[in-house]
PDB file of C-alpha atoms in Angstrom:
ATOM      1  CA  SER U   1      -0.184  -0.113  -0.105  1.00  0.00           C
ATOM      2  CA  GLU U   2       1.339   3.292  -0.750  1.00  0.00           C
ATOM      3  CA  ASP U   3       1.504   6.037   2.647  1.00  0.00           C
ATOM      4  CA  VAL U   4      -0.315   8.761   1.896  1.00  0.00           C
ATOM      5  CA  LEU U   5       0.661  12.277   3.471  1.00  0.00           C
ATOM      6  CA  ARG U   6      -1.196  14.341   5.329  1.00  0.00           C
ATOM      7  CA  SER U   7      -2.175  18.268   6.715  1.00  0.00           C
ATOM      8  CA  ASN U   8      -3.153  19.235   9.683  1.00  0.00           C
ATOM      9  CA  THR U   9      -6.764  20.278   9.000  1.00  0.00           C
ATOM     10  CA  GLY U  10      -9.546  19.075   6.171  1.00  0.00           C
ATOM     11  CA  ASP U  11      -9.831  15.908   5.106  1.00  0.00           C
ATOM     12  CA  THR U  12     -13.066  14.657   6.934  1.00  0.00           C
ATOM     13  CA  GLY U  13     -15.273  13.299   4.708  1.00  0.00           C
ATOM     14  CA  ASP U  14     -16.852   9.586   4.148  1.00  0.00           C
ATOM     15  CA  LYS U  15     -13.665   7.675   4.715  1.00  0.00           C
ATOM     16  CA  ASP U  16     -15.507   4.762   2.548  1.00  0.00           C
ATOM     17  CA  GLY U  17     -14.936   6.802  -0.225  1.00  0.00           C
ATOM     18  CA  GLY U  18     -18.604   6.674  -0.786  1.00  0.00           C
ATOM     19  CA  LEU U  19     -19.866  10.457  -1.283  1.00  0.00           C
ATOM     20  CA  ASN U  20     -22.228  11.657  -4.043  1.00  0.00           C
ATOM     21  CA  THR U  21     -22.210  15.244  -4.000  1.00  0.00           C
ATOM     22  CA  ASP U  22     -20.507  17.633  -6.293  1.00  0.00           C
ATOM     23  CA  LEU U  23     -18.949  20.108  -3.452  1.00  0.00           C
ATOM     24  CA  ILE U  24     -19.247  20.467   0.056  1.00  0.00           C
ATOM     25  CA  PRO U  25     -16.820  22.883   1.380  1.00  0.00           C
ATOM     26  CA  GLY U  26     -14.455  22.184   4.051  1.00  0.00           C
ATOM     27  CA  VAL U  27     -15.135  18.861   3.678  1.00  0.00           C
ATOM     28  CA  TYR U  28     -15.245  17.266   0.035  1.00  0.00           C
ATOM     29  CA  GLU U  29     -13.767  19.096  -3.190  1.00  0.00           C
ATOM     30  CA  GLY U  30     -15.116  17.737  -5.663  1.00  0.00           C
ATOM     31  CA  GLY U  31     -12.416  14.832  -6.036  1.00  0.00           C
ATOM     32  CA  PHE U  32     -14.001  12.180  -7.381  1.00  0.00           C
ATOM     33  CA  GLU U  33     -15.455  13.837 -10.454  1.00  0.00           C
ATOM     34  CA  VAL U  34     -13.428  13.786 -13.320  1.00  0.00           C
ATOM     35  CA  TRP U  35     -14.508  17.641 -14.644  1.00  0.00           C
ATOM     36  CA  GLU U  36     -14.942  19.030 -18.014  1.00  0.00           C
ATOM     37  CA  CYS U  37     -11.570  20.954 -17.674  1.00  0.00           C
ATOM     38  CA  THR U  38      -9.570  17.774 -16.488  1.00  0.00           C
ATOM     39  CA  VAL U  39     -10.056  16.449 -20.351  1.00  0.00           C
ATOM     40  CA  ASP U  40      -9.583  20.113 -21.505  1.00  0.00           C
ATOM     41  CA  LEU U  41      -6.000  20.296 -19.657  1.00  0.00           C
ATOM     42  CA  LEU U  42      -5.340  16.469 -20.778  1.00  0.00           C
ATOM     43  CA  ASN U  43      -6.131  16.420 -24.615  1.00  0.00           C
ATOM     44  CA  PHE U  44      -3.630  19.865 -23.979  1.00  0.00           C
ATOM     45  CA  LEU U  45      -0.939  18.060 -22.132  1.00  0.00           C
ATOM     46  CA  GLN U  46      -1.090  14.804 -25.069  1.00  0.00           C
ATOM     47  CA  ASN U  47      -0.861  18.011 -28.064  1.00  0.00           C
ATOM     48  CA  ASN U  48       2.082  19.738 -26.066  1.00  0.00           C
ATOM     49  CA  ILE U  49       4.159  16.605 -24.755  1.00  0.00           C
ATOM     50  CA  ASP U  50       7.215  18.709 -24.768  1.00  0.00           C
ATOM     51  CA  VAL U  51       5.898  20.632 -22.138  1.00  0.00           C
ATOM     52  CA  VAL U  52       6.251  17.680 -19.855  1.00  0.00           C
ATOM     53  CA  ARG U  53       8.933  15.813 -20.920  1.00  0.00           C
ATOM     54  CA  ALA U  54      11.034  19.577 -19.948  1.00  0.00           C
ATOM     55  CA  SER U  55      10.009  19.226 -16.315  1.00  0.00           C
ATOM     56  CA  PRO U  56      11.921  17.461 -13.937  1.00  0.00           C
ATOM     57  CA  SER U  57       8.479  17.900 -10.715  1.00  0.00           C
ATOM     58  CA  VAL U  58       5.407  18.231 -11.635  1.00  0.00           C
ATOM     59  CA  LEU U  59       2.300  18.732  -9.003  1.00  0.00           C
ATOM     60  CA  ASP U  60      -0.554  17.771  -9.870  1.00  0.00           C
ATOM     61  CA  LEU U  61      -2.990  20.217  -7.452  1.00  0.00           C
ATOM     62  CA  GLY U  62      -6.502  18.942  -6.261  1.00  0.00           C
ATOM     63  CA  CYS U  63      -5.600  15.857  -8.448  1.00  0.00           C
ATOM     64  CA  GLY U  64      -9.038  13.750  -8.224  1.00  0.00           C
ATOM     65  CA  SER U  65      -8.655  10.949 -10.882  1.00  0.00           C
ATOM     66  CA  GLY U  66      -4.798  11.709 -10.563  1.00  0.00           C
ATOM     67  CA  LEU U  67      -5.026  11.742 -14.633  1.00  0.00           C
ATOM     68  CA  LEU U  68      -3.074  14.988 -15.065  1.00  0.00           C
ATOM     69  CA  GLY U  69      -0.687  13.687 -12.967  1.00  0.00           C
ATOM     70  CA  ILE U  70      -0.309   9.705 -14.646  1.00  0.00           C
ATOM     71  CA  CYS U  71      -0.156  12.041 -18.410  1.00  0.00           C
ATOM     72  CA  ALA U  72       3.193  13.304 -16.927  1.00  0.00           C
ATOM     73  CA  LYS U  73       4.478  10.551 -16.101  1.00  0.00           C
ATOM     74  CA  LEU U  74       3.317   8.199 -18.104  1.00  0.00           C
ATOM     75  CA  THR U  75       4.900  11.002 -20.861  1.00  0.00           C
ATOM     76  CA  SER U  76       8.131  11.584 -18.458  1.00  0.00           C
ATOM     77  CA  PRO U  77       8.474   8.231 -16.390  1.00  0.00           C
ATOM     78  CA  GLN U  78      12.157   9.778 -14.478  1.00  0.00           C
ATOM     79  CA  SER U  79      10.538  12.999 -13.348  1.00  0.00           C
ATOM     80  CA  THR U  80       9.215  13.396  -9.704  1.00  0.00           C
ATOM     81  CA  VAL U  81       5.469  13.643 -10.059  1.00  0.00           C
ATOM     82  CA  HIS U  82       3.556  14.473  -6.599  1.00  0.00           C
ATOM     83  CA  PHE U  83      -0.980  14.147  -6.364  1.00  0.00           C
ATOM     84  CA  GLN U  84      -2.459  16.275  -4.065  1.00  0.00           C
ATOM     85  CA  ASP U  85      -6.144  15.841  -3.032  1.00  0.00           C
ATOM     86  CA  PHE U  86      -8.019  17.705   0.056  1.00  0.00           C
ATOM     87  CA  ASN U  87      -9.786  14.408   1.184  1.00  0.00           C
ATOM     88  CA  SER U  88      -7.480  11.120   1.813  1.00  0.00           C
ATOM     89  CA  GLU U  89     -10.109   8.972   0.878  1.00  0.00           C
ATOM     90  CA  VAL U  90     -10.035  10.283  -2.586  1.00  0.00           C
ATOM     91  CA  ILE U  91      -6.062   9.526  -2.636  1.00  0.00           C
ATOM     92  CA  THR U  92      -7.027   6.422  -1.403  1.00  0.00           C
ATOM     93  CA  ASN U  93      -9.610   4.946  -3.025  1.00  0.00           C
ATOM     94  CA  PHE U  94      -9.643   7.399  -6.763  1.00  0.00           C
ATOM     95  CA  THR U  95      -6.095   8.688  -7.782  1.00  0.00           C
ATOM     96  CA  ILE U  96      -3.554   5.326  -6.659  1.00  0.00           C
ATOM     97  CA  LYS U  97      -5.937   2.931  -8.019  1.00  0.00           C
ATOM     98  CA  ASN U  98      -5.537   4.672 -11.382  1.00  0.00           C
ATOM     99  CA  TYR U  99      -2.253   5.609 -11.043  1.00  0.00           C
ATOM    100  CA  HIS U 100      -1.279   1.594 -10.543  1.00  0.00           C
ATOM    101  CA  LYS U 101      -3.689   0.917 -13.289  1.00  0.00           C
ATOM    102  CA  ASN U 102      -2.272   3.254 -15.824  1.00  0.00           C
ATOM    103  CA  CYS U 103       0.783   3.433 -14.778  1.00  0.00           C
ATOM    104  CA  GLY U 104       1.746  -0.149 -12.658  1.00  0.00           C
ATOM    105  CA  HIS U 105       3.368  -0.885  -9.166  1.00  0.00           C
ATOM    106  CA  HIS U 106       7.008  -1.013 -10.260  1.00  0.00           C
ATOM    107  CA  ASN U 107       6.872   2.614 -11.410  1.00  0.00           C
ATOM    108  CA  SER U 108       6.259   4.735  -7.846  1.00  0.00           C
ATOM    109  CA  HIS U 109       9.861   5.621  -8.022  1.00  0.00           C
ATOM    110  CA  ASN U 110       9.511   9.497  -7.317  1.00  0.00           C
ATOM    111  CA  VAL U 111       6.003   9.318  -6.394  1.00  0.00           C
ATOM    112  CA  GLN U 112       4.072  11.030  -3.799  1.00  0.00           C
ATOM    113  CA  PHE U 113       0.547  11.158  -2.694  1.00  0.00           C
ATOM    114  CA  CYS U 114      -0.450  13.561  -0.023  1.00  0.00           C
ATOM    115  CA  ALA U 115      -3.692  15.156   1.078  1.00  0.00           C
ATOM    116  CA  GLY U 116      -4.573  17.920   3.029  1.00  0.00           C
ATOM    117  CA  ASP U 117      -5.916  21.751   2.728  1.00  0.00           C
ATOM    118  CA  TRP U 118      -4.195  23.789   0.383  1.00  0.00           C
ATOM    119  CA  SER U 119      -3.806  26.077   3.445  1.00  0.00           C
ATOM    120  CA  ASN U 120      -1.647  23.820   5.569  1.00  0.00           C
ATOM    121  CA  MET U 121       0.767  22.139   2.608  1.00  0.00           C
ATOM    122  CA  SER U 122       3.719  23.896   2.879  1.00  0.00           C
ATOM    123  CA  SER U 123       5.923  21.793   4.648  1.00  0.00           C
ATOM    124  CA  ILE U 124       4.899  19.219   1.822  1.00  0.00           C
ATOM    125  CA  PHE U 125       4.999  20.602  -1.107  1.00  0.00           C
ATOM    126  CA  ALA U 126       8.626  21.070  -2.828  1.00  0.00           C
ATOM    127  CA  THR U 127       9.527  23.243  -5.947  1.00  0.00           C
ATOM    128  CA  TYR U 128       7.617  22.226  -8.988  1.00  0.00           C
ATOM    129  CA  ASP U 129       8.923  22.981 -12.569  1.00  0.00           C
ATOM    130  CA  LEU U 130       5.288  22.101 -13.892  1.00  0.00           C
ATOM    131  CA  ILE U 131       2.203  22.342 -11.593  1.00  0.00           C
ATOM    132  CA  LEU U 132      -1.659  21.395 -13.707  1.00  0.00           C
ATOM    133  CA  THR U 133      -4.797  22.458 -12.147  1.00  0.00           C
ATOM    134  CA  ALA U 134      -8.140  21.826 -12.812  1.00  0.00           C
ATOM    135  CA  GLU U 135     -11.379  23.392 -12.369  1.00  0.00           C
ATOM    136  CA  THR U 136      -9.178  24.782  -8.346  1.00  0.00           C
ATOM    137  CA  ILE U 137     -10.234  28.620  -8.979  1.00  0.00           C
ATOM    138  CA  TYR U 138     -14.104  27.764  -8.834  1.00  0.00           C
ATOM    139  CA  SER U 139     -13.924  30.467  -5.703  1.00  0.00           C
ATOM    140  CA  VAL U 140     -12.421  33.767  -4.662  1.00  0.00           C
ATOM    141  CA  ASP U 141     -10.798  31.616  -1.148  1.00  0.00           C
ATOM    142  CA  SER U 142     -10.172  28.945  -3.665  1.00  0.00           C
ATOM    143  CA  GLN U 143      -8.039  31.639  -6.001  1.00  0.00           C
ATOM    144  CA  LYS U 144      -5.925  32.414  -3.291  1.00  0.00           C
ATOM    145  CA  LYS U 145      -4.667  30.004  -2.418  1.00  0.00           C
ATOM    146  CA  VAL U 146      -3.840  28.915  -5.669  1.00  0.00           C
ATOM    147  CA  MET U 147      -2.267  31.867  -5.927  1.00  0.00           C
ATOM    148  CA  LYS U 148      -0.222  31.385  -2.684  1.00  0.00           C
ATOM    149  CA  ILE U 149       1.101  27.567  -4.352  1.00  0.00           C
ATOM    150  CA  LEU U 150       1.964  28.883  -6.771  1.00  0.00           C
ATOM    151  CA  GLU U 151       4.270  31.887  -5.806  1.00  0.00           C
ATOM    152  CA  GLU U 152       5.232  29.854  -3.237  1.00  0.00           C
ATOM    153  CA  HIS U 153       6.172  26.145  -5.220  1.00  0.00           C
ATOM    154  CA  LEU U 154       6.150  26.826  -9.135  1.00  0.00           C
ATOM    155  CA  SER U 155       9.349  26.918  -9.489  1.00  0.00           C
ATOM    156  CA  GLU U 156      12.122  30.296 -11.191  1.00  0.00           C
ATOM    157  CA  MET U 157      11.434  28.794 -14.807  1.00  0.00           C
ATOM    158  CA  GLY U 158       8.766  26.885 -13.915  1.00  0.00           C
ATOM    159  CA  VAL U 159       5.466  26.690 -16.155  1.00  0.00           C
ATOM    160  CA  ALA U 160       1.350  26.046 -14.071  1.00  0.00           C
ATOM    161  CA  TYR U 161      -0.993  25.375 -16.441  1.00  0.00           C
ATOM    162  CA  VAL U 162      -5.502  25.559 -14.741  1.00  0.00           C
ATOM    163  CA  GLY U 163      -7.656  24.422 -16.496  1.00  0.00           C
ATOM    164  CA  SER U 164     -10.974  26.588 -15.613  1.00  0.00           C
ATOM    165  CA  LYS U 165     -15.133  27.479 -16.796  1.00  0.00           C
ATOM    166  CA  ARG U 166     -14.725  31.229 -17.694  1.00  0.00           C
ATOM    167  CA  HIS U 167     -17.529  31.802 -14.580  1.00  0.00           C
ATOM    168  CA  TYR U 168     -18.643  29.290 -12.164  1.00  0.00           C
ATOM    169  CA  PHE U 169     -21.526  31.428 -11.199  1.00  0.00           C
ATOM    170  CA  GLY U 170     -22.720  32.068  -7.422  1.00  0.00           C
ATOM    171  CA  VAL U 171     -19.389  31.333  -6.276  1.00  0.00           C
ATOM    172  CA  GLY U 172     -17.717  34.098  -7.179  1.00  0.00           C
ATOM    173  CA  GLY U 173     -14.657  32.173  -9.381  1.00  0.00           C
ATOM    174  CA  GLY U 174     -13.614  31.714 -12.935  1.00  0.00           C
ATOM    175  CA  VAL U 175     -10.855  32.888 -14.947  1.00  0.00           C
ATOM    176  CA  VAL U 176     -11.961  36.927 -15.452  1.00  0.00           C
ATOM    177  CA  ASP U 177     -11.385  36.534 -11.760  1.00  0.00           C
ATOM    178  CA  PHE U 178      -7.891  34.249 -11.514  1.00  0.00           C
ATOM    179  CA  GLN U 179      -6.787  36.960 -14.280  1.00  0.00           C
ATOM    180  CA  ASP U 180      -6.841  40.124 -11.945  1.00  0.00           C
ATOM    181  CA  LEU U 181      -5.700  38.325  -8.794  1.00  0.00           C
ATOM    182  CA  VAL U 182      -2.438  36.843 -11.066  1.00  0.00           C
ATOM    183  CA  LYS U 183      -2.080  40.867 -12.709  1.00  0.00           C
ATOM    184  CA  GLN U 184      -1.976  42.025  -8.807  1.00  0.00           C
ATOM    185  CA  SER U 185       0.435  40.170  -7.167  1.00  0.00           C
ATOM    186  CA  GLY U 186       3.020  41.557  -9.038  1.00  0.00           C
ATOM    187  CA  THR U 187       5.202  38.845  -9.623  1.00  0.00           C
ATOM    188  CA  LEU U 188       3.226  35.890 -11.860  1.00  0.00           C
ATOM    189  CA  ARG U 189       1.258  36.376 -15.132  1.00  0.00           C
ATOM    190  CA  CYS U 190      -0.643  34.905 -16.985  1.00  0.00           C
ATOM    191  CA  ASP U 191      -1.857  33.706 -20.754  1.00  0.00           C
ATOM    192  CA  VAL U 192      -4.679  31.707 -21.688  1.00  0.00           C
ATOM    193  CA  VAL U 193      -3.017  28.785 -24.469  1.00  0.00           C
ATOM    194  CA  TRP U 194      -6.374  27.633 -25.227  1.00  0.00           C
ATOM    195  CA  SER U 195     -10.490  28.159 -25.464  1.00  0.00           C
ATOM    196  CA  CYS U 196     -13.795  26.861 -25.591  1.00  0.00           C
ATOM    197  CA  GLU U 197     -16.081  29.090 -27.431  1.00  0.00           C
ATOM    198  CA  GLY U 198     -18.951  26.872 -27.539  1.00  0.00           C
ATOM    199  CA  GLY U 199     -21.070  25.476 -25.195  1.00  0.00           C
ATOM    200  CA  LEU U 200     -19.786  25.496 -21.373  1.00  0.00           C
ATOM    201  CA  LEU U 201     -17.063  28.271 -22.224  1.00  0.00           C
ATOM    202  CA  ARG U 202     -14.332  27.249 -20.765  1.00  0.00           C
ATOM    203  CA  ASP U 203     -10.236  28.133 -20.328  1.00  0.00           C
ATOM    204  CA  ILE U 204      -6.795  27.304 -19.945  1.00  0.00           C
ATOM    205  CA  LEU U 205      -4.114  29.758 -18.367  1.00  0.00           C
ATOM    206  CA  ARG U 206      -0.518  29.565 -18.351  1.00  0.00           C
ATOM    207  CA  VAL U 207       1.246  31.196 -15.611  1.00  0.00           C
ATOM    208  CA  SER U 208       4.722  31.991 -14.983  1.00  0.00           C
ATOM    209  CA  ARG U 209       6.670  33.993 -13.396  1.00  0.00           C
ATOM    210  CA  CYS U 210       7.222  37.495 -14.262  1.00  0.00           C
TER     211      CYS U 210
END
């Protein structure tokens, strides 16, 4: 079995993995779902494979299924890949199982799984050349936490790719608000590198240091 590193708070959901709701703030953050923007970002990575190959260290932030980190590990087996989700039951019952199904038990070198609230992960996270995250900037509070992680844990030449719906109605999140937050930081910059203009409006942002 895999060791799951845990932060001090959060992770108070159903230990049997039986959660059947999209989101309970502070209890369950949607990790058992594969959201649209995860698929967008996965397709983007498969079409821009050199992004992964150039990154010795990768963080799949708010990983859920772990598909983004799995893609990174399959593309660049020598890279260090860390998987993080709010709930340890998501890591245990979803992420790790998906990882072994796709990568095999023999390919666990330089892989780490961790669970907990983003505000308590500083002592667990390293510095990463590539941070991948999808559907994590859905509220004002989550955007601030994601920004803090990028500021503290993105390497000097590192890049982050953020997949998001353009608007999350009623919760104050989405691409436009996050772009404003990045501009206000003065330390990071972001550019839209992919967009879906039909149906549910979605974007992928590339974030790097100024």
